[in-house]
Tab-separated table of C-alpha atoms and ligand atoms in Angstrom:
chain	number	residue	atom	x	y	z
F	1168	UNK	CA	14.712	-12.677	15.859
F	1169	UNK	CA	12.610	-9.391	17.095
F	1170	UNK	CA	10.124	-8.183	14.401
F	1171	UNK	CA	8.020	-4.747	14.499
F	1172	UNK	CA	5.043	-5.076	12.459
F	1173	UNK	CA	2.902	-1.826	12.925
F	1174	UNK	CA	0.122	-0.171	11.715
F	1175	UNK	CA	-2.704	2.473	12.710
F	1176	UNK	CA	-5.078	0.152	14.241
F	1177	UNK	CA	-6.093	-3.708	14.128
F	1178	UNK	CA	-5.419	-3.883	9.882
F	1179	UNK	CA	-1.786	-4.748	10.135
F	1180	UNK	CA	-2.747	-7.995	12.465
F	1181	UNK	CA	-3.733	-9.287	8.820
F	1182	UNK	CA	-0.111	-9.446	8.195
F	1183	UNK	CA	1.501	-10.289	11.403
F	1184	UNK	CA	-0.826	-13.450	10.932
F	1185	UNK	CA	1.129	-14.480	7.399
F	1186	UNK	CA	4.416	-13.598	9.059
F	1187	UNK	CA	3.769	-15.418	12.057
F	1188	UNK	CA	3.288	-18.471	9.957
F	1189	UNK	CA	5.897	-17.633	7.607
F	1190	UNK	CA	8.384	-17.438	10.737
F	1191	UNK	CA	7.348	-19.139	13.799
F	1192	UNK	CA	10.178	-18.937	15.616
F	1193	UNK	CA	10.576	-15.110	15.434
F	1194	UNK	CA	9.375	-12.819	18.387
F	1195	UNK	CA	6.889	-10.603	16.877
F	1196	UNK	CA	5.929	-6.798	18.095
F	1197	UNK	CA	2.334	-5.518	16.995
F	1198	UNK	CA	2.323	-2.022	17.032
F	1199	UNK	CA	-0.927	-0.055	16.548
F	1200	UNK	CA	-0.687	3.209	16.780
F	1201	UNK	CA	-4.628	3.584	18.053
F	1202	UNK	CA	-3.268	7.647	19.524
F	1203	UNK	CA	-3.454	8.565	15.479
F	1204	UNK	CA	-6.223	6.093	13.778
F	1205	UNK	CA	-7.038	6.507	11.058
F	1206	UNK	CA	-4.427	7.637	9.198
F	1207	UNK	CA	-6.161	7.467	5.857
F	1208	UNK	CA	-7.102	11.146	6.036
F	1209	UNK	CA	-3.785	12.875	7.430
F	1210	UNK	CA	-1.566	15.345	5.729
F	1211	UNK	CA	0.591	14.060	4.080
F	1212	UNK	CA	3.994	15.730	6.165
F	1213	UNK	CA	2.490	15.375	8.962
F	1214	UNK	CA	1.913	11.224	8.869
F	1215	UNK	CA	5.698	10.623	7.407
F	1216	UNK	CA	6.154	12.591	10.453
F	1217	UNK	CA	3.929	10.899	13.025
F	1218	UNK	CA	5.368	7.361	11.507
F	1219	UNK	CA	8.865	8.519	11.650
F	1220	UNK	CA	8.126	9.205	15.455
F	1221	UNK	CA	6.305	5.945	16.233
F	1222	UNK	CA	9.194	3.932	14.502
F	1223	UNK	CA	12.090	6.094	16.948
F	1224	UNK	CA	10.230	5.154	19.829
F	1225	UNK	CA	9.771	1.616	19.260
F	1226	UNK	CA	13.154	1.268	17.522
F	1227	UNK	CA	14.672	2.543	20.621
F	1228	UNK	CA	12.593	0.549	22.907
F	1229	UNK	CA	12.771	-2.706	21.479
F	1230	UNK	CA	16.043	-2.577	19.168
F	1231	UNK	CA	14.350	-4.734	16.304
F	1232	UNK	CA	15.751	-6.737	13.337
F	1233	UNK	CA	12.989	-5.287	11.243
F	1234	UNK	CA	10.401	-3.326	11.345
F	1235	UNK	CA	7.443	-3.966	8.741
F	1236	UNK	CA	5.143	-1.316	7.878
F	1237	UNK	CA	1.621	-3.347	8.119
F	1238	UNK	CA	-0.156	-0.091	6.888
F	1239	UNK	CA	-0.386	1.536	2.798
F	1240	UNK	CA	-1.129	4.998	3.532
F	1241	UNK	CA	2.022	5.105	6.293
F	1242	UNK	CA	3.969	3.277	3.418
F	1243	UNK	CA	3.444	5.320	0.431
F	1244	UNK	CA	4.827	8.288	2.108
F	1245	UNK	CA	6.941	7.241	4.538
F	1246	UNK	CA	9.049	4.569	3.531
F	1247	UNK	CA	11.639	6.008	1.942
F	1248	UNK	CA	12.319	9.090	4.787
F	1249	UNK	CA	12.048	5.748	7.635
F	1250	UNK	CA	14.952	4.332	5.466
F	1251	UNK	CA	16.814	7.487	5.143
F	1252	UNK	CA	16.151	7.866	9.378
F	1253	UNK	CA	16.816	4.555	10.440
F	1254	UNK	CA	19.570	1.450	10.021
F	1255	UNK	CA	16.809	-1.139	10.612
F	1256	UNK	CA	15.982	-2.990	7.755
F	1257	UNK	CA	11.725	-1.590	7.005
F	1258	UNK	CA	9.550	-3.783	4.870
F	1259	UNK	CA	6.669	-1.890	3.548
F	1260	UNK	CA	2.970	-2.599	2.447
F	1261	UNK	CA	2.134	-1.163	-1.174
F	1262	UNK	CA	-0.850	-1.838	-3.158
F	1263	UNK	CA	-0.199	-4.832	-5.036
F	1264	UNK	CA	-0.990	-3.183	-8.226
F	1265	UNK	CA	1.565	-5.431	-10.176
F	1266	UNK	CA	0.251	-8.733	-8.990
F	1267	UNK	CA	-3.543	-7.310	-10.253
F	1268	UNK	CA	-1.927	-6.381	-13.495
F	1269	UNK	CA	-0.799	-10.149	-14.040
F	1270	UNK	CA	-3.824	-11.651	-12.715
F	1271	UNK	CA	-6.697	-9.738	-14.627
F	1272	UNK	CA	-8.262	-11.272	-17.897
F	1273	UNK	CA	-10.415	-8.268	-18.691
F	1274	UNK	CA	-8.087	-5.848	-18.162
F	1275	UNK	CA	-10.037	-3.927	-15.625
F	1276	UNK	CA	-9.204	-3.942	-12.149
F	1277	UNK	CA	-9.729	-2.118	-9.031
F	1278	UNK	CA	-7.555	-0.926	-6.392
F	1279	UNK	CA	-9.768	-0.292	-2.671
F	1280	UNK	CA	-7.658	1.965	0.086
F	1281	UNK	CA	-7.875	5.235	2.434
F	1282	UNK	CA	-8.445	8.215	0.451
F	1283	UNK	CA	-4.840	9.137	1.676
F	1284	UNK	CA	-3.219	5.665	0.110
F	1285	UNK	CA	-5.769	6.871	-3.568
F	1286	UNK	CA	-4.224	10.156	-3.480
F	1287	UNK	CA	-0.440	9.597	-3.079
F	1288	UNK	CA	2.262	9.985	-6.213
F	1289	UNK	CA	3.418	6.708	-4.726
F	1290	UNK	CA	0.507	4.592	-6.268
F	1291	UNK	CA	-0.256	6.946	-9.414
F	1292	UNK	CA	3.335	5.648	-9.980
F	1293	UNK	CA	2.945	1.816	-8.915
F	1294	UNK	CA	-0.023	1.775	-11.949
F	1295	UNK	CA	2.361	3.629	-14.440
F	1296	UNK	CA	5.032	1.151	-14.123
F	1297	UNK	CA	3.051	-1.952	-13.782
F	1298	UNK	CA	-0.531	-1.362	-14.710
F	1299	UNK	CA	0.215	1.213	-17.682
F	1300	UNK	CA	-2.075	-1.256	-20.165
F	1301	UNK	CA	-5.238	-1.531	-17.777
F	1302	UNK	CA	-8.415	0.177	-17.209
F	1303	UNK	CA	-7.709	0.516	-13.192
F	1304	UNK	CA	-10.280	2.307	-10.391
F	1305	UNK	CA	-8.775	3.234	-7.741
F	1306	UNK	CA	-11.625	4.031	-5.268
F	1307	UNK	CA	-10.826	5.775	-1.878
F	1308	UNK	CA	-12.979	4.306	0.979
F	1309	UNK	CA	-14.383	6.685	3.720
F	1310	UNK	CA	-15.082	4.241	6.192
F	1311	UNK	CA	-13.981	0.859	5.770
F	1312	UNK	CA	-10.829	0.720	7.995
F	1313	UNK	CA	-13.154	2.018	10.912
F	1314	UNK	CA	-16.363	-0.819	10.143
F	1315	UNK	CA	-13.020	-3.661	10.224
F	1316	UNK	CA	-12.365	-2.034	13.547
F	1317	UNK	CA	-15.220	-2.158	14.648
F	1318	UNK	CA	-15.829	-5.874	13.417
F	1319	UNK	CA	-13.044	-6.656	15.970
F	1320	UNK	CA	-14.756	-4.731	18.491
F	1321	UNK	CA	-17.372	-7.266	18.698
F	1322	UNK	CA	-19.661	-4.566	16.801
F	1323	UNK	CA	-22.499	-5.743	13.923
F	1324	UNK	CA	-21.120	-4.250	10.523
F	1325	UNK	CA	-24.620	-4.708	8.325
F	1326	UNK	CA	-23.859	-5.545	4.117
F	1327	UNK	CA	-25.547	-2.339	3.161
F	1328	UNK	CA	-22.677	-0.666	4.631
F	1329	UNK	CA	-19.778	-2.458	3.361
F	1330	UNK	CA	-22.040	-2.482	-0.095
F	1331	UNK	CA	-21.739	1.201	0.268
F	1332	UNK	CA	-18.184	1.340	0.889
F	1333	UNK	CA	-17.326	-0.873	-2.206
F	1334	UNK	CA	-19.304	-0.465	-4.800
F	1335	UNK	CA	-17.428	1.767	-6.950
F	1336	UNK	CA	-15.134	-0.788	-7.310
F	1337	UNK	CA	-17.160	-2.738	-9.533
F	1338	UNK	CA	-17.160	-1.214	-13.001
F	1339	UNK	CA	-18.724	-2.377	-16.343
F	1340	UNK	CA	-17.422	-0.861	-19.260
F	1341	UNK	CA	-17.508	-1.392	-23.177
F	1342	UNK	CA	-18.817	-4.879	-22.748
F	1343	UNK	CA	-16.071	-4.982	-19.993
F	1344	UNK	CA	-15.577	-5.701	-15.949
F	1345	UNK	CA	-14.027	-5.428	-13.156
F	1346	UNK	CA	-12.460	-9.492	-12.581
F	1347	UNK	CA	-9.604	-8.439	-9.333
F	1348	UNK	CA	-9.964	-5.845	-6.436
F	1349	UNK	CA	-6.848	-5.346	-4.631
F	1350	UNK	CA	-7.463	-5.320	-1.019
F	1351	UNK	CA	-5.174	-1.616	-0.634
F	1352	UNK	CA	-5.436	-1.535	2.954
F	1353	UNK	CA	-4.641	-4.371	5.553
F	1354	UNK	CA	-7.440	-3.474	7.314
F	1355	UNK	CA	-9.941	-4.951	4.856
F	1356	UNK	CA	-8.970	-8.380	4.646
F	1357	UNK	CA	-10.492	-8.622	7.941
F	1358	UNK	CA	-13.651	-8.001	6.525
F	1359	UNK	CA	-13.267	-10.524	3.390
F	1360	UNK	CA	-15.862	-12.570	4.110
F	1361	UNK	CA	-18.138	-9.222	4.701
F	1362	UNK	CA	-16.672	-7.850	1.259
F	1363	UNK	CA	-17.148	-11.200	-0.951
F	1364	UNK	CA	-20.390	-11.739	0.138
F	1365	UNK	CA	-21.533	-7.702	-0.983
F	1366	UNK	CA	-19.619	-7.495	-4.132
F	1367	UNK	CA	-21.988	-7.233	-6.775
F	1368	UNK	CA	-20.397	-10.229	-9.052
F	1369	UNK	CA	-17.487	-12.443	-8.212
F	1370	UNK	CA	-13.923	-10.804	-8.435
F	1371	UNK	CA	-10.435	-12.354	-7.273
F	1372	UNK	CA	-9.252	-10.495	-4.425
F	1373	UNK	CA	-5.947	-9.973	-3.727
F	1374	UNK	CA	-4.624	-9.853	-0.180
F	1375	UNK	CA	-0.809	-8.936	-0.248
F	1376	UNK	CA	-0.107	-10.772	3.500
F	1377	UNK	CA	1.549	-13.604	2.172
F	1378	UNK	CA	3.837	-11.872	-0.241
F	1379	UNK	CA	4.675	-9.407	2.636
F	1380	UNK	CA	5.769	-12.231	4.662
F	1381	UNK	CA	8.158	-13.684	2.400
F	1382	UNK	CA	9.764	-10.509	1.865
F	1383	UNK	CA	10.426	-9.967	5.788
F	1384	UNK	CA	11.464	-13.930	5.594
F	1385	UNK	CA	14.190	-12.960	2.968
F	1386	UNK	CA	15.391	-10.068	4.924
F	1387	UNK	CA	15.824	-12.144	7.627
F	1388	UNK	CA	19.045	-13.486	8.646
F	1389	UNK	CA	18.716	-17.441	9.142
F	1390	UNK	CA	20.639	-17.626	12.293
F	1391	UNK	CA	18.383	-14.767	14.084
F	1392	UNK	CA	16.135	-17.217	14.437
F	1393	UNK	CA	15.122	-18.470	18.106
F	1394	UNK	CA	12.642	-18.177	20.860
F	1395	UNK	CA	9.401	-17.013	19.723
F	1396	UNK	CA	7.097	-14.684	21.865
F	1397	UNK	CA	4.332	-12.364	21.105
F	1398	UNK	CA	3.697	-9.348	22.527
F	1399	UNK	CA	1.220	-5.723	21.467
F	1400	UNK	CA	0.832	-2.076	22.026
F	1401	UNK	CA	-1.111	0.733	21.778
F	1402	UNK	CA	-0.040	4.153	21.701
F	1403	UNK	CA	-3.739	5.589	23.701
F	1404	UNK	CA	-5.251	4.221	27.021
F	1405	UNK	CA	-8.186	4.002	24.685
F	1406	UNK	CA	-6.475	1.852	22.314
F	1407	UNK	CA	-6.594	-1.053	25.314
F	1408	UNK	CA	-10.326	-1.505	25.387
F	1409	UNK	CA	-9.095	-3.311	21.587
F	1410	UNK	CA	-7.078	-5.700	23.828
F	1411	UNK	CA	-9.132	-8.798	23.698
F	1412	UNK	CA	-9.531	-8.291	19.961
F	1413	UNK	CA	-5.533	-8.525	19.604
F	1414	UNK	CA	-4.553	-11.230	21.930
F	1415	UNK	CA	-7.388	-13.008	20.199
F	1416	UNK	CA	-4.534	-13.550	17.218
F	1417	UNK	CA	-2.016	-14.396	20.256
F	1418	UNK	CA	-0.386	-12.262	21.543
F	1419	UNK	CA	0.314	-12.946	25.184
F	1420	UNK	CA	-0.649	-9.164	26.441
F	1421	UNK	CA	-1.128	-5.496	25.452
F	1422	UNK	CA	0.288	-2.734	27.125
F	1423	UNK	CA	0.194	1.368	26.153
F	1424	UNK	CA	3.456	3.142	25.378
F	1425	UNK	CA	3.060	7.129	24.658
F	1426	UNK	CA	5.031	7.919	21.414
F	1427	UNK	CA	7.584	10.644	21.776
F	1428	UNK	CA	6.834	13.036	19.367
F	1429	UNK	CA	10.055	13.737	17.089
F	1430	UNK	CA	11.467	15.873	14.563
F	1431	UNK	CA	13.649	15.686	11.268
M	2033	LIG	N1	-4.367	-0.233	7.670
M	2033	LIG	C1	-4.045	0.979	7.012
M	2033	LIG	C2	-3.590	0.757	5.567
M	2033	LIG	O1	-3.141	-0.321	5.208
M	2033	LIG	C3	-4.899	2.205	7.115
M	2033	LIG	C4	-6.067	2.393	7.976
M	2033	LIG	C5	-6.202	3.844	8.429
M	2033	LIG	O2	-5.554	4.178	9.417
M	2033	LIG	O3	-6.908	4.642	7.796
M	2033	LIG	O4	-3.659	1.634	4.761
């Protein structure tokens, strides 16, 4: 059983770690796509495009059983054209704006992502369907994909700057606050620890890894199952100096693979 999971950067190891555990036995891919990080503030044709790209060269390379899209600003607008593209079975990464919905006892929740993942019809959508009875923030963070990065860079990330980053989460309204934030990016549960510690009262935080996981576990066919390896790749020789950081969740080695730029 051969299993994609990609993303821009070092976010998506977040979930290769819950589907790793979910699966053992399955040979997992990591992907990062460190040529094009971040993708939180690209066009919006022009990343469906990118991801399209990424996912025909590593399709072709590696002929996977599925291919998970550890990223929700590649998700929420590219799913559906990868779909239309491509045979392989995708699993995607949304905000998990329905689980908030359920879990909230105020009513007021917060949704924390790229400014591209806050600005797509794709989520506006996700809180009409599920969240239509909430107060909800949704709350575009500049920098917080890079500082998580960075974090796994072996680079100090101080509080004021992940305070700064997530503050306008936290809302208090009409006697009212703010009780889940929905980690929107799979970048930031990296910095949980970082992001607990500055919030400005205590909030559940929802982490969609696990729930991500079962999904690819479902799509799955049982008798796929076998040998399990784990390799990486960057798409920039820059990407390797990040190396250490990825084989320090276990993979075995990184190597760079150019992506062959396509086109619908
Ligand atoms: N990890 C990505 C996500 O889940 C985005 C980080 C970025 O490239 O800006 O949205």
């Amino acid at each position: 059983m051969n299993i994609i999971i990609f993303d821009s950067g070092l976010g998506g190891l977040t979930v290769a770690q819950a589907v790793g555990s979910a699966l053992p036995e399955a040979t997992l891919h990591y992907v990062a796509d460190t040529a094009a990080f971040p993708y939180g503030d690209w066009e919006e044709t022009a990343l469906a495009e990118r991801v399209c790209s990424v996912a025909d060269t590593y399709i072709k390379r590696l002929q996977p059983d599925c291919f998970v899209v550890a990223c929700n600003t590649a998700s929420t607008i590219a799913l559906e054209v990868l779909r239309e593209r491509f045979t392989v079975p995708f699993v995607g990464t949304v905000p998990a704006v329905k689980p908030a919905a359920a879990l909230t006892r105020s009513g007021m929740f917060s949704v924390l992502a790229t400014p591209g993942t806050v600005r797509r019809d794709y989520t506006q959508a996700l809180i009409d369907t599920y969240a239509f009875h909430c107060d909800v923030e949704l709350h575009g963070c500049e920098g917080l994909a890079d500082l998580a990065e960075r974090k796994l860079h072996g680079e100090t990330v101080s509080p004021a700057q992940i305070a700064h980053e997530i503050k306008p989460a936290f809302v208090e309204r009409d006697g009212k606050r703010t009780d889940v934030v929905v980690l929107g990016c799979t970048h930031y549960p990296l910095l949980l620890n970082e992001i607990e510690a500055a919030a400005p009262w205590p909030v559940a935080v929802v982490n969609p890894a696990d729930a991500i996981a079962r999904r690819v576990a479902q799509v799955m066919p049982e008798q796929l199952r076998g040998a399990s390896e784990r390799t990486a790749s960057v798409t920039s020789q820059t990407g390797l100096a990040f190396s250490k950081a990825i084989e320090a969740f276990g993979y075995s080695h990184t190597e760079c693979v150019d992506v062959v730029e396509t086109t619908a």
